[in-house]
mmCIF file of C-alpha atoms in Angstrom:
data_model
loop_
_atom_site.group_PDB
_atom_site.id
_atom_site.type_symbol
_atom_site.label_atom_id
_atom_site.label_comp_id
_atom_site.label_asym_id
_atom_site.label_seq_id
_atom_site.Cartn_x
_atom_site.Cartn_y
_atom_site.Cartn_z
ATOM 1 C CA MET A 13 26.688 58.567 15.379
ATOM 2 C CA LYS A 14 27.351 54.852 15.524
ATOM 3 C CA LYS A 15 25.249 52.913 17.942
ATOM 4 C CA LYS A 16 27.389 51.564 20.763
ATOM 5 C CA ARG A 17 27.278 47.816 21.067
ATOM 6 C CA SER A 18 27.375 46.242 24.494
ATOM 7 C CA ILE A 19 30.302 43.906 25.116
ATOM 8 C CA LEU A 20 28.389 42.116 27.861
ATOM 9 C CA PRO A 21 27.250 39.257 25.557
ATOM 10 C CA ILE A 22 30.852 38.696 24.464
ATOM 11 C CA ILE A 23 32.064 38.601 28.052
ATOM 12 C CA LEU A 24 29.276 36.212 29.021
ATOM 13 C CA LEU A 25 30.148 34.001 26.049
ATOM 14 C CA LEU A 26 33.784 33.893 27.137
ATOM 15 C CA ILE A 27 32.803 33.017 30.696
ATOM 16 C CA VAL A 28 30.476 30.237 29.524
ATOM 17 C CA SER A 29 33.195 28.880 27.213
ATOM 18 C CA LEU A 30 35.677 28.955 30.083
ATOM 19 C CA VAL A 31 33.320 27.077 32.407
ATOM 20 C CA CYS A 32 32.491 24.468 29.743
ATOM 21 C CA GLY A 33 36.162 23.994 28.927
ATOM 22 C CA LEU A 34 37.202 23.560 32.544
ATOM 23 C CA TYR A 35 34.314 21.340 33.656
ATOM 24 C CA PRO A 36 35.773 17.962 32.552
ATOM 25 C CA LEU A 37 39.157 18.770 34.078
ATOM 26 C CA ILE A 38 37.816 20.039 37.388
ATOM 27 C CA SER A 39 35.219 17.279 37.672
ATOM 28 C CA ASN A 40 37.800 14.583 36.961
ATOM 29 C CA LEU A 41 40.105 16.030 39.615
ATOM 30 C CA GLN A 42 37.237 16.074 42.111
ATOM 31 C CA HIS A 43 36.419 12.435 41.358
ATOM 32 C CA LYS A 44 40.070 11.463 41.721
ATOM 33 C CA GLN A 45 40.199 13.177 45.093
ATOM 34 C CA LEU A 46 37.032 11.345 46.166
ATOM 35 C CA GLN A 47 38.474 8.013 45.004
ATOM 36 C CA LYS A 48 41.726 8.744 46.808
ATOM 37 C CA GLN A 49 39.816 9.487 50.013
ATOM 38 C CA MET A 50 37.741 6.296 49.695
ATOM 39 C CA ILE A 51 40.922 4.254 49.274
ATOM 40 C CA SER A 52 42.617 6.029 52.187
ATOM 41 C CA ASN A 53 39.629 5.338 54.444
ATOM 42 C CA TYR A 54 39.701 1.694 53.404
ATOM 43 C CA GLN A 55 43.425 1.361 54.095
ATOM 44 C CA SER A 56 42.939 2.881 57.543
ATOM 45 C CA ALA A 57 40.111 0.453 58.305
ATOM 46 C CA VAL A 58 42.286 -2.511 57.306
ATOM 47 C CA GLU A 59 45.175 -1.296 59.473
ATOM 48 C CA GLU A 60 42.863 -0.842 62.454
ATOM 49 C CA THR A 61 41.281 -4.303 62.143
ATOM 50 C CA ALA A 62 42.772 -7.133 64.186
ATOM 51 C CA PRO A 63 44.409 -9.965 62.168
ATOM 52 C CA GLN A 64 41.909 -12.526 63.462
ATOM 53 C CA ASP A 65 39.014 -10.332 62.336
ATOM 54 C CA LEU A 66 40.563 -9.923 58.893
ATOM 55 C CA GLU A 67 40.835 -13.699 58.651
ATOM 56 C CA LYS A 68 37.130 -13.976 59.471
ATOM 57 C CA GLU A 69 36.383 -11.660 56.532
ATOM 58 C CA TRP A 70 38.475 -13.857 54.252
ATOM 59 C CA ASP A 71 36.570 -16.905 55.478
ATOM 60 C CA LYS A 72 33.179 -15.265 54.849
ATOM 61 C CA ALA A 73 34.186 -14.243 51.333
ATOM 62 C CA ARG A 74 35.517 -17.718 50.507
ATOM 63 C CA GLU A 75 32.357 -19.347 51.828
ATOM 64 C CA TYR A 76 30.274 -17.002 49.656
ATOM 65 C CA ASN A 77 32.414 -17.978 46.670
ATOM 66 C CA ARG A 78 31.896 -21.680 47.323
ATOM 67 C CA HIS A 79 28.159 -21.053 47.299
ATOM 68 C CA ILE A 80 28.372 -18.914 44.139
ATOM 69 C CA ALA A 81 30.281 -21.674 42.332
ATOM 70 C CA LYS A 82 27.077 -23.746 42.342
ATOM 71 C CA GLN A 83 24.957 -21.173 40.511
ATOM 72 C CA THR A 84 24.270 -21.163 36.768
ATOM 73 C CA LYS A 85 22.598 -17.790 36.105
ATOM 74 C CA LEU A 86 24.266 -14.401 35.674
ATOM 75 C CA LYS A 87 22.866 -10.930 35.002
ATOM 76 C CA GLU A 88 24.149 -8.263 32.615
ATOM 77 C CA PRO A 89 26.822 -6.206 34.442
ATOM 78 C CA PHE A 90 25.267 -2.795 33.701
ATOM 79 C CA ALA A 91 21.675 -3.765 34.414
ATOM 80 C CA GLY A 92 21.857 -2.416 37.973
ATOM 81 C CA SER A 93 22.047 -4.428 41.153
ATOM 82 C CA LYS A 94 19.569 -3.276 43.774
ATOM 83 C CA MET A 95 19.812 -5.660 46.686
ATOM 84 C CA GLN A 96 16.864 -7.808 47.601
ATOM 85 C CA GLN A 97 16.248 -8.607 51.259
ATOM 86 C CA SER A 98 17.690 -12.114 50.744
ATOM 87 C CA ASP A 99 20.937 -10.577 49.439
ATOM 88 C CA ARG A 100 21.665 -8.388 52.467
ATOM 89 C CA SER A 101 24.327 -10.819 53.679
ATOM 90 C CA TYR A 102 26.299 -9.976 50.524
ATOM 91 C CA GLU A 103 26.637 -6.350 51.623
ATOM 92 C CA ASN A 104 28.048 -7.395 54.991
ATOM 93 C CA ILE A 105 31.030 -9.249 53.509
ATOM 94 C CA LEU A 106 34.304 -7.335 52.926
ATOM 95 C CA ASN A 107 32.657 -4.158 54.197
ATOM 96 C CA LEU A 108 34.916 -3.040 57.038
ATOM 97 C CA ASN A 109 33.843 0.616 57.019
ATOM 98 C CA GLY A 110 30.188 0.055 56.213
ATOM 99 C CA ASP A 111 30.599 2.263 53.130
ATOM 100 C CA GLY A 112 30.534 -0.563 50.589
ATOM 101 C CA VAL A 113 34.241 -0.440 49.700
ATOM 102 C CA MET A 114 35.724 -3.958 49.542
ATOM 103 C CA GLY A 115 39.177 -3.030 48.222
ATOM 104 C CA TYR A 116 40.738 -1.258 45.283
ATOM 105 C CA ILE A 117 42.173 -2.062 41.862
ATOM 106 C CA GLU A 118 45.334 -0.762 40.204
ATOM 107 C CA ILE A 119 45.948 -0.979 36.444
ATOM 108 C CA PRO A 120 49.442 0.470 35.961
ATOM 109 C CA LYS A 121 49.457 0.546 32.152
ATOM 110 C CA ILE A 122 46.493 2.934 31.969
ATOM 111 C CA GLU A 123 47.252 4.677 35.277
ATOM 112 C CA VAL A 124 44.024 3.651 36.974
ATOM 113 C CA LYS A 125 43.515 3.307 40.713
ATOM 114 C CA LEU A 126 39.885 2.838 41.751
ATOM 115 C CA PRO A 127 37.957 1.732 44.825
ATOM 116 C CA ILE A 128 35.921 -1.451 44.393
ATOM 117 C CA VAL A 129 32.391 -1.222 45.780
ATOM 118 C CA HIS A 130 29.530 -3.658 46.265
ATOM 119 C CA GLY A 131 27.076 -3.608 43.355
ATOM 120 C CA THR A 132 26.849 -2.059 39.908
ATOM 121 C CA ASP A 133 24.248 0.676 40.299
ATOM 122 C CA ASP A 134 24.837 3.747 38.118
ATOM 123 C CA GLU A 135 25.579 5.859 41.182
ATOM 124 C CA ASP A 136 28.305 3.423 42.240
ATOM 125 C CA LEU A 137 29.835 3.142 38.776
ATOM 126 C CA GLU A 138 30.218 6.919 38.468
ATOM 127 C CA ARG A 139 32.776 6.945 41.277
ATOM 128 C CA ALA A 140 34.318 3.473 41.445
ATOM 129 C CA ALA A 141 34.569 -0.003 39.991
ATOM 130 C CA GLY A 142 31.571 -2.104 40.962
ATOM 131 C CA HIS A 143 31.596 -5.782 41.903
ATOM 132 C CA LEU A 144 28.879 -7.710 40.095
ATOM 133 C CA PRO A 145 26.746 -9.560 42.672
ATOM 134 C CA LYS A 146 26.317 -13.282 42.089
ATOM 135 C CA THR A 147 29.946 -13.494 40.956
ATOM 136 C CA SER A 148 32.853 -14.482 43.170
ATOM 137 C CA PHE A 149 34.245 -11.959 45.599
ATOM 138 C CA PRO A 150 37.704 -10.831 44.398
ATOM 139 C CA VAL A 151 39.643 -12.828 46.973
ATOM 140 C CA GLY A 152 41.221 -15.362 44.635
ATOM 141 C CA GLY A 153 41.080 -19.125 44.889
ATOM 142 C CA THR A 154 40.527 -21.940 42.405
ATOM 143 C CA SER A 155 37.147 -22.163 40.683
ATOM 144 C CA SER A 156 36.432 -18.470 41.229
ATOM 145 C CA HIS A 157 35.554 -15.717 38.773
ATOM 146 C CA SER A 158 35.017 -12.168 39.977
ATOM 147 C CA VAL A 159 33.521 -9.532 37.657
ATOM 148 C CA LEU A 160 34.348 -5.839 38.137
ATOM 149 C CA SER A 161 32.753 -3.149 35.989
ATOM 150 C CA ALA A 162 33.009 0.613 35.584
ATOM 151 C CA HIS A 163 31.766 3.227 33.159
ATOM 152 C CA ARG A 164 33.697 4.505 30.179
ATOM 153 C CA GLY A 165 33.702 7.905 28.521
ATOM 154 C CA LEU A 166 32.084 9.912 31.313
ATOM 155 C CA PRO A 167 33.002 13.607 30.991
ATOM 156 C CA SER A 168 33.289 13.798 34.768
ATOM 157 C CA ALA A 169 35.573 10.816 35.476
ATOM 158 C CA LYS A 170 38.106 8.601 33.690
ATOM 159 C CA LEU A 171 37.290 5.229 35.335
ATOM 160 C CA PHE A 172 37.602 2.445 32.677
ATOM 161 C CA THR A 173 37.770 4.837 29.698
ATOM 162 C CA ASP A 174 41.178 3.496 28.607
ATOM 163 C CA LEU A 175 40.472 -0.177 29.291
ATOM 164 C CA ASP A 176 40.674 -0.919 25.552
ATOM 165 C CA GLN A 177 44.389 -0.064 25.673
ATOM 166 C CA LEU A 178 45.172 -3.206 27.666
ATOM 167 C CA GLU A 179 46.799 -6.115 25.858
ATOM 168 C CA GLU A 180 47.385 -9.751 26.720
ATOM 169 C CA ASN A 181 50.041 -10.255 29.412
ATOM 170 C CA ASP A 182 49.474 -6.809 30.943
ATOM 171 C CA ILE A 183 49.193 -6.889 34.739
ATOM 172 C CA PHE A 184 46.564 -5.498 37.072
ATOM 173 C CA LEU A 185 46.312 -6.044 40.801
ATOM 174 C CA LEU A 186 43.700 -6.031 43.519
ATOM 175 C CA HIS A 187 44.216 -4.808 47.073
ATOM 176 C CA ILE A 188 41.798 -6.797 49.219
ATOM 177 C CA LEU A 189 42.032 -6.544 53.007
ATOM 178 C CA ASP A 190 45.696 -7.217 53.875
ATOM 179 C CA LYS A 191 46.694 -8.920 50.614
ATOM 180 C CA GLU A 192 47.620 -8.021 47.037
ATOM 181 C CA LEU A 193 46.366 -10.278 44.239
ATOM 182 C CA TYR A 194 48.032 -10.107 40.812
ATOM 183 C CA TYR A 195 46.302 -10.934 37.530
ATOM 184 C CA ARG A 196 47.730 -11.220 34.024
ATOM 185 C CA VAL A 197 45.455 -10.361 31.084
ATOM 186 C CA ALA A 198 44.742 -13.643 29.287
ATOM 187 C CA GLN A 199 41.729 -12.826 27.106
ATOM 188 C CA ILE A 200 40.096 -9.752 25.571
ATOM 189 C CA LYS A 201 36.678 -10.004 23.923
ATOM 190 C CA VAL A 202 33.796 -7.820 22.766
ATOM 191 C CA VAL A 203 30.339 -9.318 23.274
ATOM 192 C CA GLU A 204 26.657 -8.438 23.214
ATOM 193 C CA PRO A 205 25.377 -7.068 26.563
ATOM 194 C CA GLU A 206 23.258 -10.138 27.276
ATOM 195 C CA ASN A 207 26.097 -12.580 26.548
ATOM 196 C CA THR A 208 27.513 -13.626 29.919
ATOM 197 C CA GLU A 209 29.085 -16.944 28.925
ATOM 198 C CA ASP A 210 32.613 -15.577 29.370
ATOM 199 C CA LEU A 211 31.797 -14.473 32.916
ATOM 200 C CA ARG A 212 31.121 -17.958 34.201
ATOM 201 C CA ILE A 213 33.320 -19.841 36.637
ATOM 202 C CA VAL A 214 35.769 -22.271 35.040
ATOM 203 C CA LYS A 215 36.646 -25.219 37.231
ATOM 204 C CA GLY A 216 40.159 -24.956 38.622
ATOM 205 C CA LYS A 217 40.718 -21.402 37.343
ATOM 206 C CA ASP A 218 41.128 -18.132 39.248
ATOM 207 C CA TYR A 219 39.781 -15.317 37.050
ATOM 208 C CA VAL A 220 38.891 -11.644 37.395
ATOM 209 C CA THR A 221 37.158 -10.008 34.426
ATOM 210 C CA LEU A 222 37.013 -6.241 33.945
ATOM 211 C CA VAL A 223 33.938 -5.043 32.058
ATOM 212 C CA THR A 224 33.000 -1.758 30.427
ATOM 213 C CA CYS A 225 30.870 -0.462 27.569
ATOM 214 C CA THR A 226 32.152 -0.264 23.990
ATOM 215 C CA PRO A 227 32.546 1.236 21.394
ATOM 216 C CA TYR A 228 33.425 4.548 22.987
ATOM 217 C CA ALA A 229 30.340 6.812 23.250
ATOM 218 C CA VAL A 230 28.179 4.192 21.477
ATOM 219 C CA ASN A 231 28.029 1.592 24.273
ATOM 220 C CA SER A 232 26.203 -1.064 22.259
ATOM 221 C CA HIS A 233 28.522 -3.890 23.349
ATOM 222 C CA ARG A 234 30.651 -4.945 26.305
ATOM 223 C CA LEU A 235 34.436 -5.105 26.450
ATOM 224 C CA LEU A 236 35.636 -8.018 28.594
ATOM 225 C CA VAL A 237 39.232 -8.049 29.811
ATOM 226 C CA ARG A 238 39.888 -11.303 31.634
ATOM 227 C CA GLY A 239 42.828 -11.652 33.990
ATOM 228 C CA GLU A 240 44.171 -14.948 35.289
ATOM 229 C CA ARG A 241 45.827 -15.163 38.695
ATOM 230 C CA THR A 242 49.591 -14.972 38.630
ATOM 231 C CA THR A 243 52.418 -14.498 41.064
ATOM 232 C CA GLU A 244 53.914 -11.086 41.678
ATOM 233 C CA PRO A 245 56.296 -10.298 38.805
ATOM 234 C CA PRO A 246 59.976 -9.885 39.812
ATOM 235 C CA ASN A 247 60.875 -6.354 40.930
ATOM 236 C CA TYR A 248 57.255 -5.300 40.437
ATOM 237 C CA ASP A 249 56.482 -2.060 42.224
ATOM 238 C CA VAL A 250 53.487 0.125 41.394
ATOM 239 C CA LYS A 251 54.156 3.808 41.950
ATOM 240 C CA PHE A 252 51.708 6.493 40.939
ATOM 241 C CA SER A 253 53.162 9.487 42.734
ATOM 242 C CA PHE A 254 55.274 10.836 39.853
ATOM 243 C CA ILE A 255 52.574 10.063 37.275
ATOM 244 C CA ASP A 256 49.991 11.798 39.430
ATOM 245 C CA PHE A 257 52.334 14.777 39.739
ATOM 246 C CA LEU A 258 52.716 15.027 35.955
ATOM 247 C CA ARG A 259 48.980 14.709 35.429
ATOM 248 C CA LEU A 260 48.158 17.376 37.987
ATOM 249 C CA HIS A 261 50.857 19.595 36.494
ATOM 250 C CA PHE A 262 49.298 19.154 33.048
ATOM 251 C CA TYR A 263 45.829 19.947 34.397
ATOM 252 C CA GLY A 264 47.192 23.003 36.175
ATOM 253 C CA VAL A 265 48.916 24.297 33.054
ATOM 254 C CA THR A 266 45.797 23.656 30.958
ATOM 255 C CA ILE A 267 43.485 25.383 33.411
ATOM 256 C CA GLY A 268 45.903 28.281 33.796
ATOM 257 C CA THR A 269 46.278 28.678 30.031
ATOM 258 C CA ILE A 270 42.531 28.729 29.434
ATOM 259 C CA ALA A 271 41.958 31.155 32.295
ATOM 260 C CA LEU A 272 44.813 33.433 31.202
ATOM 261 C CA GLY A 273 43.608 33.387 27.594
ATOM 262 C CA SER A 274 40.112 34.368 28.670
ATOM 263 C CA ILE A 275 41.410 37.197 30.859
ATOM 264 C CA ILE A 276 43.585 38.526 28.029
ATOM 265 C CA ALA A 277 40.674 38.336 25.575
ATOM 266 C CA ILE A 278 38.404 40.249 27.957
ATOM 267 C CA ALA A 279 41.138 42.831 28.611
ATOM 268 C CA VAL A 280 41.651 43.375 24.867
ATOM 269 C CA ILE A 281 37.932 43.831 24.287
ATOM 270 C CA LEU A 282 37.633 46.270 27.171
ATOM 271 C CA ASN A 283 40.666 48.203 25.929
ATOM 272 C CA LYS A 284 39.274 48.480 22.393
ATOM 273 C CA THR A 285 35.950 49.642 23.769
ATOM 274 C CA HIS A 286 37.703 52.271 25.868
ATOM 275 C CA ASP A 287 39.683 53.474 22.823
ATOM 276 C CA ARG A 288 36.492 53.869 20.781
ATOM 277 C CA LYS A 289 34.920 55.943 23.534
ATOM 278 C CA SER A 290 38.013 58.118 23.683
#
C-alpha cells in the first residue's frame, strides 16, 4: 500500500506564495490611502484657516528663507534630521494641523501625489516626501532653493521610485497653503551622497530640487532633479482620477487573478487527493 502524502505542506506553500505576491500591492494601496488622507486633512486645514492667518504663515516661511539664504553648510538629505531644541521654530512653520504636513507635491508624468512633511527621518520618508531642514521652505521667491527627498524602490510604497523617468522641461507642482507653485525640470544630475553643491541657493533663482537614491536597489549615489520656477502652462490641468481608477482596476484584477489561481490550484489538489482515496 502506498503511503499517503499529506497535502498540507502544498496548501501552506500556496498560501505563503499568495501572501508574498499580494504584499507589495496591498501595502502600496494602504500607503496611497494614507497619503490621500494626509493630503485631505491638509486641504481641510487650509480651507478652515482665515486668509490673514494664511498670510502670516507665508510671512514666517519667507522670513525663515531669508535667514537660510545666509547659511553656507548643508547636510546629506538622507542622513536623518532629528530636531535640536534650537530648531523647534522650524517645526512650527507651515504646520497648520500640527502633523508636520506643509503641503503636497504632484508630478504628473510619473503619476505621483505625495504629502510634504517636515524633516527627512526614515519614518517620514516611508510615507511622504520630506523637506530637508536648513534649506528654503517650498514657498517660492528669488534666492531660494528648497530640497525635497523621498525613498525609492520600497516594496511597500512607490514614492520617488520613478523619479529617474523625468526629463528636462517636465513639470511638477507644489500645493502650499492656498497657492500652487509650478516648476520646470532644468537639470538632472547624479552625485555622491556627500556632494551638496547643487543644493545650494543661487542668487536670484527660485529652485526646488527633488532627491532620491540611485541606482535602483543599490543606493550608492543621489539623483538630483532640479526644477526652476515657471508660470502655469496654458491649459494645464492635473487630473489623477482616471489614472487612479485604472491603477486600482489593475491592482484589483491582479489580486483577483492571483487569488483565483490559488483557489483553483488548491481545488485541483484536493480533487486529485479525493480521487486517489476513492
